[in-house]
Amino acid sequence: MASSTDFKHAAVEQWTADPCGRVGMPGEPGSREYFESLLASRQSYAPWMTEILGYAETAGLDVLDVGSGQGIDVALYSRAGARATGIDLTPRHVELAQAHLAAFGLTGTVVVGDGEQLPFPDGSFDRVSSNGVLHHTPDMPAALREILRVLRPGGEARIIVYNRRSFHYWLTQVLWHGLVRGRLLRVGSVERVMSETVEFSSIGARPLVKAYTPGECAAMLRDAGFADVTVTVRHFRPEDTPPTKAIASLPGGHHLLPARLLERLVRLGGWYVVANGRKRA
Ligand SMILES: C[S@@+](CC[C@H](N)C(=O)[O-])C[C@H]1O[C@@H](n2cnc3c(N)ncnc32)[C@H](O)[C@@H]1O
């Protein structure tokens, strides 16, 4: 069985070879054009993140982004006027995030480090976010305890992870990849199926990929010591499941998936859980 260290090595391999969101991106990695298209691709993939992460509210705050990747959120916090810091396990991502800030003349600090052992003193930040990261780390409860520790009293955490109670999990990962394509029989668990299918890898890297129910996320935040915990579910696109993808590809198929129906599918089983909590004042 893979150890926590093996999973962390696999994460570094994964995102060194294939920076997150890089697939098919125009422009030389590190150039302004590259980061402009990275941001455009994020905004088209998940426009709801702007409101959920609330960049605009962070002017003048100390904000930490755990698992900052190529620095999309760090740059957006910085642009909104926050004193922004990012931390990531993958040195290549840290280099790219630093280049991201530099390409737009933004201020901010990005360092290499592990979200399960944050290298910051207690009470350093007013806000901590972690977007699409903690489902890749072996000990999410440890990372949540660390996030609580580095928050100031009254400070807020905004955590986004994959939702196990989602259409994508059940229809695409379990039913399609797992059963129809026979991956479950070959690799033995849905987590391993997701490790092969969720993140694009050009080198066959196998990072840890977990998914949590909204209830599990709420319980983990409460157990870590957060107050005012809320969870919501976001994100459903027709291409997220085989049946809706097939409908959308029919001539005029988009009319069969009107915005109101997609909105209901988001609430019933979107692919991301958003969990917020506050450190007691
Ligand atoms: C899917 S990417 C998301 C990046 C970024 N948050 C974004 O939204 O573009 C996952 C990131 O989490 C980082 N990561 C995984 N485990 C980590 C850990 N224990 N501590 C810090 N970063 C971690 C990876 O290196 C990678 O950069």
GROMACS .gro file of C-alpha atoms and ligand atoms in nm:
model
  308
    1MET     CA    1   0.000   0.000   0.000
    2ALA     CA    2   0.129   0.351  -0.089
    3SER     CA    3   0.247   0.560   0.209
    4SER     CA    4   0.176   0.926   0.273
    5THR     CA    5   0.527   1.008   0.141
    6ASP     CA    6   0.463   0.806  -0.178
    7PHE     CA    7   0.145   1.005  -0.239
    8LYS     CA    8   0.326   1.334  -0.186
    9HIS     CA    9   0.599   1.228  -0.433
   10ALA     CA   10   0.330   1.128  -0.681
   11ALA     CA   11   0.168   1.473  -0.645
   12VAL     CA   12   0.500   1.646  -0.717
   13GLU     CA   13   0.557   1.418  -1.020
   14GLN     CA   14   0.207   1.484  -1.147
   15TRP     CA   15   0.220   1.862  -1.134
   16THR     CA   16   0.585   1.899  -1.234
   17ALA     CA   17   0.520   1.716  -1.562
   18ASP     CA   18   0.174   1.864  -1.620
   19PRO     CA   19   0.110   2.195  -1.446
   20CYS     CA   20  -0.250   2.216  -1.336
   21GLY     CA   21  -0.477   2.351  -1.609
   22ARG     CA   22  -0.190   2.368  -1.859
   23VAL     CA   23  -0.325   2.123  -2.121
   24GLY     CA   24  -0.332   2.293  -2.461
   25MET     CA   25  -0.257   2.637  -2.315
   26PRO     CA   26  -0.120   2.886  -2.571
   27GLY     CA   27   0.196   3.083  -2.495
   28GLU     CA   28   0.528   2.988  -2.338
   29PRO     CA   29   0.484   2.871  -1.971
   30GLY     CA   30   0.573   3.172  -1.758
   31SER     CA   31   0.471   3.432  -2.019
   32ARG     CA   32   0.194   3.686  -1.970
   33GLU     CA   33  -0.003   3.537  -2.261
   34TYR     CA   34   0.017   3.195  -2.095
   35PHE     CA   35  -0.121   3.320  -1.762
   36GLU     CA   36  -0.393   3.524  -1.935
   37SER     CA   37  -0.517   3.209  -2.106
   38LEU     CA   38  -0.483   3.010  -1.783
   39LEU     CA   39  -0.709   3.258  -1.606
   40ALA     CA   40  -0.957   3.265  -1.897
   41SER     CA   41  -0.972   2.886  -1.891
   42ARG     CA   42  -1.036   2.882  -1.513
   43GLN     CA   43  -1.310   3.144  -1.549
   44SER     CA   44  -1.478   2.945  -1.823
   45TYR     CA   45  -1.441   2.614  -1.631
   46ALA     CA   46  -1.571   2.738  -1.294
   47PRO     CA   47  -1.705   3.095  -1.302
   48TRP     CA   48  -1.871   3.033  -0.961
   49MET     CA   49  -1.529   3.031  -0.789
   50THR     CA   50  -1.507   3.412  -0.807
   51GLU     CA   51  -1.803   3.455  -0.573
   52ILE     CA   52  -1.723   3.153  -0.355
   53LEU     CA   53  -1.366   3.265  -0.288
   54GLY     CA   54  -1.473   3.628  -0.253
   55TYR     CA   55  -1.152   3.789  -0.381
   56ALA     CA   56  -1.314   4.134  -0.373
   57GLU     CA   57  -1.366   4.111   0.006
   58THR     CA   58  -0.997   4.052   0.076
   59ALA     CA   59  -0.854   4.401   0.016
   60GLY     CA   60  -0.616   4.481   0.303
   61LEU     CA   61  -0.629   4.126   0.446
   62ASP     CA   62  -0.351   3.871   0.491
   63VAL     CA   63  -0.460   3.579   0.274
   64LEU     CA   64  -0.302   3.235   0.236
   65ASP     CA   65  -0.381   2.995  -0.048
   66VAL     CA   66  -0.285   2.635   0.034
   67GLY     CA   67  -0.190   2.435  -0.277
   68SER     CA   68  -0.161   2.748  -0.488
   69GLY     CA   69  -0.069   2.570  -0.811
   70GLN     CA   70   0.022   2.817  -1.085
   71GLY     CA   71  -0.097   3.103  -0.869
   72ILE     CA   72  -0.439   3.181  -1.015
   73ASP     CA   73  -0.598   3.249  -0.676
   74VAL     CA   74  -0.287   3.416  -0.529
   75ALA     CA   75  -0.283   3.655  -0.828
   76LEU     CA   76  -0.657   3.724  -0.793
   77TYR     CA   77  -0.625   3.797  -0.419
   78SER     CA   78  -0.325   4.021  -0.486
   79ARG     CA   79  -0.510   4.203  -0.764
   80ALA     CA   80  -0.800   4.262  -0.520
   81GLY     CA   81  -0.560   4.431  -0.275
   82ALA     CA   82  -0.485   4.145  -0.034
   83ARG     CA   83  -0.138   4.069   0.103
   84ALA     CA   84  -0.136   3.733  -0.069
   85THR     CA   85   0.073   3.425   0.013
   86GLY     CA   86   0.070   3.089  -0.163
   87ILE     CA   87   0.220   2.757  -0.058
   88ASP     CA   88   0.252   2.442  -0.268
   89LEU     CA   89   0.422   2.104  -0.246
   90THR     CA   90   0.539   2.117  -0.611
   91PRO     CA   91   0.846   2.341  -0.667
   92ARG     CA   92   0.764   2.375  -1.040
   93HIS     CA   93   0.422   2.515  -0.950
   94VAL     CA   94   0.581   2.758  -0.704
   95GLU     CA   95   0.817   2.884  -0.979
   96LEU     CA   96   0.523   2.928  -1.215
   97ALA     CA   97   0.312   3.105  -0.950
   98GLN     CA   98   0.600   3.345  -0.882
   99ALA     CA   99   0.632   3.405  -1.259
  100HIS     CA  100   0.254   3.461  -1.267
  101LEU     CA  101   0.275   3.743  -1.011
  102ALA     CA  102   0.580   3.894  -1.184
  103ALA     CA  103   0.415   3.883  -1.530
  104PHE     CA  104   0.142   4.118  -1.406
  105GLY     CA  105   0.356   4.327  -1.168
  106LEU     CA  106   0.161   4.192  -0.868
  107THR     CA  107   0.298   4.159  -0.516
  108GLY     CA  108   0.276   3.837  -0.319
  109THR     CA  109   0.484   3.553  -0.178
  110VAL     CA  110   0.477   3.192  -0.289
  111VAL     CA  111   0.676   2.923  -0.111
  112VAL     CA  112   0.732   2.548  -0.132
  113GLY     CA  113   0.575   2.361   0.159
  114ASP     CA  114   0.324   2.106   0.281
  115GLY     CA  115  -0.032   2.203   0.375
  116GLU     CA  116  -0.022   1.939   0.650
  117GLN     CA  117   0.268   2.125   0.821
  118LEU     CA  118   0.238   2.493   0.740
  119PRO     CA  119   0.561   2.692   0.795
  120PHE     CA  120   0.380   2.997   0.940
  121PRO     CA  121   0.333   3.113   1.300
  122ASP     CA  122  -0.007   3.081   1.470
  123GLY     CA  123  -0.254   3.356   1.379
  124SER     CA  124  -0.075   3.483   1.066
  125PHE     CA  125  -0.373   3.517   0.827
  126ASP     CA  126  -0.723   3.666   0.812
  127ARG     CA  127  -0.835   3.427   0.538
  128VAL     CA  128  -0.710   3.088   0.417
  129SER     CA  129  -0.837   2.925   0.100
  130SER     CA  130  -0.756   2.591  -0.053
  131ASN     CA  131  -0.900   2.524  -0.395
  132GLY     CA  132  -0.900   2.170  -0.534
  133VAL     CA  133  -0.610   2.055  -0.316
  134LEU     CA  134  -0.703   1.880   0.008
  135HIS     CA  135  -0.855   1.578  -0.173
  136HIS     CA  136  -0.497   1.515  -0.300
  137THR     CA  137  -0.334   1.514   0.043
  138PRO     CA  138  -0.326   1.198   0.256
  139ASP     CA  139  -0.426   1.366   0.584
  140MET     CA  140  -0.693   1.628   0.519
  141PRO     CA  141  -0.784   1.660   0.891
  142ALA     CA  142  -0.419   1.751   0.967
  143ALA     CA  143  -0.425   2.017   0.693
  144LEU     CA  144  -0.749   2.160   0.838
  145ARG     CA  145  -0.596   2.179   1.187
  146GLU     CA  146  -0.299   2.363   1.038
  147ILE     CA  147  -0.527   2.605   0.852
  148LEU     CA  148  -0.713   2.677   1.177
  149ARG     CA  149  -0.384   2.730   1.362
  150VAL     CA  150  -0.249   2.990   1.114
  151LEU     CA  151  -0.581   3.181   1.106
  152ARG     CA  152  -0.634   3.480   1.335
  153PRO     CA  153  -0.934   3.467   1.570
  154GLY     CA  154  -1.242   3.550   1.361
  155GLY     CA  155  -1.056   3.454   1.040
  156GLU     CA  156  -1.221   3.241   0.775
  157ALA     CA  157  -1.133   2.927   0.577
  158ARG     CA  158  -1.277   2.849   0.233
  159ILE     CA  159  -1.211   2.494   0.121
  160ILE     CA  160  -1.307   2.339  -0.215
  161VAL     CA  161  -1.280   1.960  -0.265
  162TYR     CA  162  -1.433   1.687  -0.487
  163ASN     CA  163  -1.781   1.570  -0.390
  164ARG     CA  164  -1.840   1.198  -0.350
  165ARG     CA  165  -2.215   1.254  -0.354
  166SER     CA  166  -2.199   1.384  -0.710
  167PHE     CA  167  -2.318   1.274  -1.054
  168HIS     CA  168  -1.960   1.289  -1.179
  169TYR     CA  169  -1.838   1.052  -0.907
  170TRP     CA  170  -2.111   0.792  -0.953
  171LEU     CA  171  -2.183   0.810  -1.326
  172THR     CA  172  -1.839   0.891  -1.467
  173GLN     CA  173  -1.591   0.748  -1.220
  174VAL     CA  174  -1.776   0.448  -1.072
  175LEU     CA  175  -2.013   0.347  -1.354
  176TRP     CA  176  -1.826   0.451  -1.669
  177HIS     CA  177  -1.453   0.421  -1.591
  178GLY     CA  178  -1.494   0.173  -1.305
  179LEU     CA  179  -1.751  -0.073  -1.434
  180VAL     CA  180  -1.808  -0.021  -1.808
  181ARG     CA  181  -1.436   0.027  -1.889
  182GLY     CA  182  -1.340  -0.238  -1.633
  183ARG     CA  183  -1.091  -0.019  -1.446
  184LEU     CA  184  -1.234  -0.105  -1.102
  185LEU     CA  185  -1.160  -0.474  -1.149
  186ARG     CA  186  -0.804  -0.396  -1.263
  187VAL     CA  187  -0.707  -0.136  -1.002
  188GLY     CA  188  -0.928  -0.238  -0.709
  189SER     CA  189  -1.075   0.089  -0.576
  190VAL     CA  190  -1.258   0.399  -0.695
  191GLU     CA  191  -0.977   0.612  -0.551
  192ARG     CA  192  -0.731   0.436  -0.782
  193VAL     CA  193  -0.966   0.473  -1.077
  194MET     CA  194  -0.982   0.847  -1.005
  195SER     CA  195  -0.604   0.858  -0.969
  196GLU     CA  196  -0.581   0.747  -1.333
  197THR     CA  197  -0.867   0.947  -1.479
  198VAL     CA  198  -0.930   1.274  -1.296
  199GLU     CA  199  -0.597   1.452  -1.355
  200PHE     CA  200  -0.436   1.446  -1.699
  201SER     CA  201  -0.087   1.291  -1.680
  202SER     CA  202   0.157   1.270  -1.970
  203ILE     CA  203   0.393   1.048  -1.767
  204GLY     CA  204   0.151   0.804  -1.601
  205ALA     CA  205   0.176   0.975  -1.259
  206ARG     CA  206  -0.075   0.846  -1.006
  207PRO     CA  207  -0.152   1.122  -0.752
  208LEU     CA  208  -0.391   1.057  -0.465
  209VAL     CA  209  -0.745   1.160  -0.561
  210LYS     CA  210  -1.016   1.134  -0.298
  211ALA     CA  211  -1.372   1.264  -0.282
  212TYR     CA  212  -1.572   1.357   0.028
  213THR     CA  213  -1.943   1.399   0.096
  214PRO     CA  214  -2.067   1.741   0.212
  215GLY     CA  215  -2.142   1.586   0.554
  216GLU     CA  216  -1.790   1.447   0.586
  217CYS     CA  217  -1.644   1.789   0.502
  218ALA     CA  218  -1.861   1.962   0.761
  219ALA     CA  219  -1.764   1.704   1.025
  220MET     CA  220  -1.393   1.739   0.943
  221LEU     CA  221  -1.406   2.118   0.979
  222ARG     CA  222  -1.595   2.093   1.310
  223ASP     CA  223  -1.357   1.825   1.441
  224ALA     CA  224  -1.062   2.049   1.351
  225GLY     CA  225  -1.220   2.319   1.573
  226PHE     CA  226  -1.391   2.550   1.321
  227ALA     CA  227  -1.711   2.736   1.412
  228ASP     CA  228  -1.993   2.859   1.182
  229VAL     CA  229  -1.931   2.572   0.941
  230THR     CA  230  -2.132   2.575   0.616
  231VAL     CA  231  -2.116   2.345   0.315
  232THR     CA  232  -2.258   2.394  -0.033
  233VAL     CA  233  -2.225   2.206  -0.359
  234ARG     CA  234  -2.122   2.360  -0.693
  235HIS     CA  235  -2.037   2.273  -1.052
  236PHE     CA  236  -2.221   2.065  -1.305
  237ARG     CA  237  -2.143   2.086  -1.677
  238PRO     CA  238  -2.302   1.864  -1.944
  239GLU     CA  239  -1.960   1.710  -2.022
  240ASP     CA  240  -1.929   1.591  -1.659
  241THR     CA  241  -2.130   1.269  -1.711
  242PRO     CA  242  -2.169   1.033  -2.010
  243PRO     CA  243  -2.550   1.073  -2.046
  244THR     CA  244  -2.553   1.453  -2.032
  245LYS     CA  245  -2.248   1.468  -2.260
  246ALA     CA  246  -2.432   1.248  -2.515
  247ILE     CA  247  -2.743   1.467  -2.495
  248ALA     CA  248  -2.538   1.786  -2.536
  249SER     CA  249  -2.366   1.645  -2.846
  250LEU     CA  250  -2.698   1.584  -3.029
  251PRO     CA  251  -2.798   1.850  -3.283
  252GLY     CA  252  -2.981   2.109  -3.072
  253GLY     CA  253  -2.901   1.897  -2.764
  254HIS     CA  254  -2.824   2.202  -2.551
  255HIS     CA  255  -3.197   2.291  -2.562
  256LEU     CA  256  -3.263   1.964  -2.378
  257LEU     CA  257  -3.034   2.084  -2.097
  258PRO     CA  258  -3.163   2.431  -2.016
  259ALA     CA  259  -2.988   2.647  -1.757
  260ARG     CA  260  -3.262   2.582  -1.497
  261LEU     CA  261  -3.216   2.206  -1.523
  262LEU     CA  262  -2.835   2.238  -1.502
  263GLU     CA  263  -2.876   2.456  -1.191
  264ARG     CA  264  -3.088   2.180  -1.030
  265LEU     CA  265  -2.825   1.921  -1.121
  266VAL     CA  266  -2.562   2.140  -0.952
  267ARG     CA  267  -2.760   2.140  -0.626
  268LEU     CA  268  -2.839   1.767  -0.647
  269GLY     CA  269  -2.489   1.649  -0.727
  270GLY     CA  270  -2.228   1.904  -0.836
  271TRP     CA  271  -1.864   1.791  -0.848
  272TYR     CA  272  -1.730   2.024  -0.578
  273VAL     CA  273  -1.807   2.068  -0.209
  274VAL     CA  274  -1.736   2.418  -0.079
  275ALA     CA  275  -1.681   2.418   0.299
  276ASN     CA  276  -1.641   2.738   0.497
  277GLY     CA  277  -1.558   2.778   0.863
  278ARG     CA  278  -1.442   3.045   1.105
  279LYS     CA  279  -1.186   3.046   1.384
  280ARG     CA  280  -1.358   3.142   1.709
  281ALA     CA  281  -1.284   3.502   1.810
  282LIG     C1  282  -0.531   2.041  -0.882
  282LIG     S1  283  -0.397   2.144  -0.833
  282LIG     C2  284  -0.486   2.291  -0.782
  282LIG     C3  285  -0.399   2.414  -0.786
  282LIG     C4  286  -0.467   2.546  -0.755
  282LIG     N1  287  -0.527   2.550  -0.623
  282LIG     C5  288  -0.568   2.585  -0.859
  282LIG     O1  289  -0.685   2.600  -0.826
  282LIG     O2  290  -0.529   2.599  -0.975
  282LIG     C6  291  -0.350   2.071  -0.679
  282LIG     C7  292  -0.230   2.135  -0.615
  282LIG     O3  293  -0.218   2.090  -0.481
  282LIG     C8  294  -0.081   2.077  -0.449
  282LIG     N2  295  -0.073   1.990  -0.331
  282LIG     C9  296  -0.110   1.862  -0.318
  282LIG     N3  297  -0.089   1.819  -0.191
  282LIG    C10  298  -0.041   1.926  -0.123
  282LIG    C11  299   0.001   1.947   0.012
  282LIG     N4  300  -0.004   1.849   0.102
  282LIG     N5  301   0.045   2.068   0.047
  282LIG    C12  302   0.055   2.170  -0.043
  282LIG     N6  303   0.017   2.156  -0.172
  282LIG    C13  304  -0.030   2.035  -0.211
  282LIG    C14  305  -0.022   2.020  -0.577
  282LIG     O4  306   0.118   2.036  -0.581
  282LIG    C15  307  -0.095   2.103  -0.681
  282LIG     O5  308  -0.029   2.223  -0.705
   0.00000   0.00000   0.00000
